[in-house]
mmCIF file of C-alpha atoms and ligand atoms in Angstrom:
data_model
loop_
_atom_site.group_PDB
_atom_site.id
_atom_site.type_symbol
_atom_site.label_atom_id
_atom_site.label_comp_id
_atom_site.label_asym_id
_atom_site.label_seq_id
_atom_site.Cartn_x
_atom_site.Cartn_y
_atom_site.Cartn_z
ATOM 1 C CA MET A 1 46.473 -62.165 8.085
ATOM 2 C CA LYS A 2 46.467 -58.772 10.226
ATOM 3 C CA LYS A 3 43.804 -56.478 10.806
ATOM 4 C CA LYS A 4 43.760 -53.437 9.059
ATOM 5 C CA ILE A 5 41.552 -50.673 10.657
ATOM 6 C CA LEU A 6 40.213 -47.548 9.673
ATOM 7 C CA PHE A 7 38.721 -44.150 12.374
ATOM 8 C CA VAL A 8 36.896 -41.692 10.633
ATOM 9 C CA CYS A 9 35.430 -38.728 11.467
ATOM 10 C CA LEU A 10 34.452 -35.082 9.856
ATOM 11 C CA GLY A 11 38.355 -33.247 11.039
ATOM 12 C CA ASN A 12 40.757 -35.875 11.915
ATOM 13 C CA ILE A 13 41.259 -34.008 15.044
ATOM 14 C CA CYS A 14 38.645 -35.009 17.762
ATOM 15 C CA ARG A 15 37.108 -38.085 17.604
ATOM 16 C CA SER A 16 39.362 -40.632 15.238
ATOM 17 C CA PRO A 17 42.563 -39.828 16.609
ATOM 18 C CA SER A 18 41.280 -40.372 19.738
ATOM 19 C CA ALA A 19 39.670 -43.725 18.590
ATOM 20 C CA GLU A 20 43.103 -44.847 16.880
ATOM 21 C CA ALA A 21 45.333 -44.121 20.473
ATOM 22 C CA VAL A 22 42.836 -46.239 22.517
ATOM 23 C CA MET A 23 42.767 -48.900 20.580
ATOM 24 C CA LYS A 24 47.103 -48.648 20.125
ATOM 25 C CA GLU A 25 46.393 -48.848 23.626
ATOM 26 C CA TYR A 26 44.705 -51.641 23.574
ATOM 27 C CA ILE A 27 46.648 -53.754 20.650
ATOM 28 C CA SER A 28 49.876 -52.720 23.115
ATOM 29 C CA ILE A 29 48.919 -53.986 25.978
ATOM 30 C CA ASN A 30 46.973 -57.027 25.202
ATOM 31 C CA GLN A 31 50.512 -57.643 23.071
ATOM 32 C CA LEU A 32 47.980 -57.820 19.837
ATOM 33 C CA GLU A 33 50.320 -55.751 17.379
ATOM 34 C CA SER A 34 51.482 -59.047 15.342
ATOM 35 C CA ALA A 35 47.646 -59.356 15.113
ATOM 36 C CA MET A 36 45.496 -55.602 14.149
ATOM 37 C CA VAL A 37 46.941 -52.158 12.668
ATOM 38 C CA CYS A 38 45.102 -49.175 12.476
ATOM 39 C CA ASP A 39 45.025 -45.833 11.572
ATOM 40 C CA SER A 40 42.409 -42.717 11.357
ATOM 41 C CA ALA A 41 40.755 -40.254 8.691
ATOM 42 C CA GLY A 42 38.700 -37.266 8.384
ATOM 43 C CA THR A 43 35.998 -37.545 5.636
ATOM 44 C CA SER A 44 36.648 -33.675 5.430
ATOM 45 C CA GLY A 45 40.455 -32.232 4.262
ATOM 46 C CA TRP A 46 39.991 -29.193 6.381
ATOM 47 C CA HIS A 47 42.675 -29.784 9.280
ATOM 48 C CA ILE A 48 44.804 -31.488 6.575
ATOM 49 C CA GLY A 49 48.225 -31.674 8.351
ATOM 50 C CA ASP A 50 47.325 -30.009 11.280
ATOM 51 C CA LEU A 51 47.422 -32.175 14.761
ATOM 52 C CA ALA A 52 44.894 -32.985 17.181
ATOM 53 C CA ASP A 53 42.281 -30.700 18.886
ATOM 54 C CA ASN A 54 44.236 -29.350 22.045
ATOM 55 C CA ARG A 55 41.552 -29.685 24.657
ATOM 56 C CA MET A 56 40.740 -33.346 23.136
ATOM 57 C CA ARG A 57 44.537 -34.376 23.611
ATOM 58 C CA LYS A 58 44.422 -32.153 27.707
ATOM 59 C CA HIS A 59 41.759 -34.945 27.871
ATOM 60 C CA ALA A 60 43.485 -37.543 26.522
ATOM 61 C CA ALA A 61 46.240 -36.885 28.026
ATOM 62 C CA LYS A 62 44.636 -37.080 31.700
ATOM 63 C CA ARG A 63 43.755 -40.928 30.354
ATOM 64 C CA ASN A 64 47.448 -41.606 29.397
ATOM 65 C CA TYR A 65 46.650 -41.626 25.412
ATOM 66 C CA LYS A 66 48.822 -39.862 23.270
ATOM 67 C CA LEU A 67 47.519 -38.049 20.507
ATOM 68 C CA GLU A 68 49.979 -38.196 17.876
ATOM 69 C CA SER A 69 48.833 -39.113 14.700
ATOM 70 C CA ILE A 70 48.567 -36.257 11.773
ATOM 71 C CA ALA A 71 45.209 -35.230 10.666
ATOM 72 C CA ARG A 72 44.480 -36.174 7.243
ATOM 73 C CA GLN A 73 41.823 -36.303 4.504
ATOM 74 C CA PHE A 74 40.097 -40.262 3.834
ATOM 75 C CA ASP A 75 41.374 -41.199 0.410
ATOM 76 C CA PRO A 76 38.902 -44.045 -1.510
ATOM 77 C CA GLU A 77 41.294 -45.084 -3.637
ATOM 78 C CA LYS A 78 43.868 -46.103 -1.305
ATOM 79 C CA ASP A 79 41.871 -46.532 2.090
ATOM 80 C CA PHE A 80 39.134 -48.552 1.077
ATOM 81 C CA ASP A 81 41.852 -51.315 -0.251
ATOM 82 C CA ALA A 82 44.933 -50.893 1.989
ATOM 83 C CA PHE A 83 41.616 -51.343 5.321
ATOM 84 C CA ASP A 84 39.616 -54.269 6.245
ATOM 85 C CA LEU A 85 37.425 -52.564 8.733
ATOM 86 C CA ILE A 86 36.716 -48.607 8.059
ATOM 87 C CA ILE A 87 34.402 -47.616 11.209
ATOM 88 C CA GLY A 88 32.762 -44.115 11.215
ATOM 89 C CA MET A 89 32.174 -42.329 14.161
ATOM 90 C CA ASP A 90 28.669 -40.806 13.866
ATOM 91 C CA ALA A 91 25.902 -41.562 11.030
ATOM 92 C CA GLN A 92 26.907 -38.529 8.816
ATOM 93 C CA ASN A 93 30.570 -40.054 8.472
ATOM 94 C CA LEU A 94 29.234 -43.137 7.724
ATOM 95 C CA ILE A 95 26.457 -41.664 4.686
ATOM 96 C CA ASP A 96 30.326 -39.292 3.307
ATOM 97 C CA LEU A 97 31.462 -42.798 3.144
ATOM 98 C CA ARG A 98 28.998 -44.242 1.796
ATOM 99 C CA ALA A 99 29.790 -41.748 -1.111
ATOM 100 C CA LEU A 100 32.390 -43.012 -1.382
ATOM 101 C CA ALA A 101 32.614 -46.367 -2.224
ATOM 102 C CA ARG A 102 33.410 -47.755 -5.727
ATOM 103 C CA ASN A 103 31.261 -50.928 -4.782
ATOM 104 C CA LYS A 104 29.977 -53.817 -2.378
ATOM 105 C CA THR A 105 33.041 -55.219 -1.486
ATOM 106 C CA ASP A 106 34.047 -51.882 -0.347
ATOM 107 C CA LEU A 107 30.604 -51.058 1.749
ATOM 108 C CA GLN A 108 30.604 -54.236 3.320
ATOM 109 C CA LYS A 109 33.881 -52.493 4.638
ATOM 110 C CA LEU A 110 31.760 -49.593 6.429
ATOM 111 C CA LYS A 111 30.827 -50.017 9.965
ATOM 112 C CA LEU A 112 29.227 -47.508 13.131
ATOM 113 C CA MET A 113 31.750 -47.162 16.078
ATOM 114 C CA THR A 114 28.946 -47.377 18.456
ATOM 115 C CA ASN A 115 27.849 -50.551 17.528
ATOM 116 C CA TYR A 116 30.993 -52.222 19.439
ATOM 117 C CA CYS A 117 29.780 -50.487 22.544
ATOM 118 C CA THR A 118 28.054 -52.587 25.312
ATOM 119 C CA ARG A 119 28.012 -49.980 28.426
ATOM 120 C CA HIS A 120 27.164 -47.203 26.208
ATOM 121 C CA SER A 121 24.369 -48.384 24.448
ATOM 122 C CA ASN A 122 21.856 -45.332 24.125
ATOM 123 C CA TYR A 123 24.662 -43.501 21.962
ATOM 124 C CA ASP A 124 23.745 -43.712 18.237
ATOM 125 C CA SER A 125 27.079 -42.204 17.668
ATOM 126 C CA VAL A 126 30.178 -41.091 19.767
ATOM 127 C CA PRO A 127 28.985 -36.381 19.726
ATOM 128 C CA ASP A 128 31.198 -34.857 17.959
ATOM 129 C CA PRO A 129 32.922 -32.525 20.918
ATOM 130 C CA TYR A 130 34.125 -29.628 18.288
ATOM 131 C CA TYR A 131 31.730 -26.506 19.369
ATOM 132 C CA GLY A 132 31.476 -27.992 23.150
ATOM 133 C CA GLY A 133 32.604 -28.330 26.678
ATOM 134 C CA ASP A 134 34.839 -29.917 28.430
ATOM 135 C CA GLU A 135 32.239 -32.537 29.346
ATOM 136 C CA GLY A 136 31.934 -33.382 25.302
ATOM 137 C CA PHE A 137 35.705 -34.707 25.292
ATOM 138 C CA GLU A 138 35.271 -36.851 27.887
ATOM 139 C CA LEU A 139 31.886 -39.073 26.895
ATOM 140 C CA VAL A 140 34.261 -39.043 23.620
ATOM 141 C CA LEU A 141 37.065 -40.786 25.359
ATOM 142 C CA ASP A 142 34.176 -42.485 27.179
ATOM 143 C CA ILE A 143 32.250 -44.129 24.172
ATOM 144 C CA LEU A 144 35.369 -44.487 22.828
ATOM 145 C CA GLU A 145 37.217 -46.922 25.588
ATOM 146 C CA ASP A 146 33.755 -49.046 25.488
ATOM 147 C CA ALA A 147 33.954 -49.469 21.773
ATOM 148 C CA CYS A 148 37.934 -50.837 21.507
ATOM 149 C CA GLU A 149 36.376 -52.673 23.827
ATOM 150 C CA GLY A 150 34.589 -53.861 22.273
ATOM 151 C CA LEU A 151 36.092 -54.009 19.160
ATOM 152 C CA LEU A 152 38.755 -55.619 19.985
ATOM 153 C CA LYS A 153 36.754 -58.677 20.862
ATOM 154 C CA GLU A 154 35.461 -59.056 18.015
ATOM 155 C CA LEU A 155 38.089 -59.425 16.863
ATOM 156 C CA GLN A 156 40.063 -61.945 18.968
HETATM 157 P P1 4NP B 1 36.174 -35.034 14.638
HETATM 158 O O1 4NP B 1 36.263 -32.908 15.146
HETATM 159 O O2 4NP B 1 35.565 -35.039 13.388
HETATM 160 O O3 4NP B 1 36.274 -35.480 16.025
HETATM 161 O O4 4NP B 1 37.696 -34.405 14.761
HETATM 162 C C1 4NP B 1 35.642 -32.021 14.522
HETATM 163 C C2 4NP B 1 36.635 -31.389 13.934
HETATM 164 C C3 4NP B 1 36.306 -29.962 13.382
HETATM 165 C C4 4NP B 1 35.553 -29.282 12.869
HETATM 166 C C5 4NP B 1 34.349 -30.118 12.909
HETATM 167 C C6 4NP B 1 34.499 -31.080 14.103
HETATM 168 N N1 4NP B 1 35.485 -28.504 12.362
HETATM 169 O O5 4NP B 1 34.364 -27.676 11.984
HETATM 170 O O6 4NP B 1 36.728 -27.712 12.143
#
């Protein structure tokens, strides 16, 4: 069975679409398309229909990641059933997702992205880059590359 992974942040325009793009690149490099699939969503509906943030896309493009996803809001009625792993970027994302869980099965699908890191083990969240500068967007990508490597290893 294909593992279905959903990355979740607040707006679905910075961190989770980047996580999706990094993971899709790793899936492609490792020819794992038949084993896993991923998507992303936001806990808020603030940016529904938007492309990822221009700054995030610019920094991601420098590392050859294409951010093509369109922002959508997490839908508890569909997404808890459609995905095996639902991975929040920070503690507040997980608080918000937990509040939407319908049962124990839903709760067991919820994970924290930084728990998959091996090199950035001093971070307990992927910091929200929205109100910061260039270095915040680079840090997001550094942490996500580390976490996606760990996630890939765990799933294989
Ligand atoms: P994201 O970043 O959750 O990584 O997509 C944010 C995007 C937008 C806002 C906050 C964080 N906002 O306040 O609109």
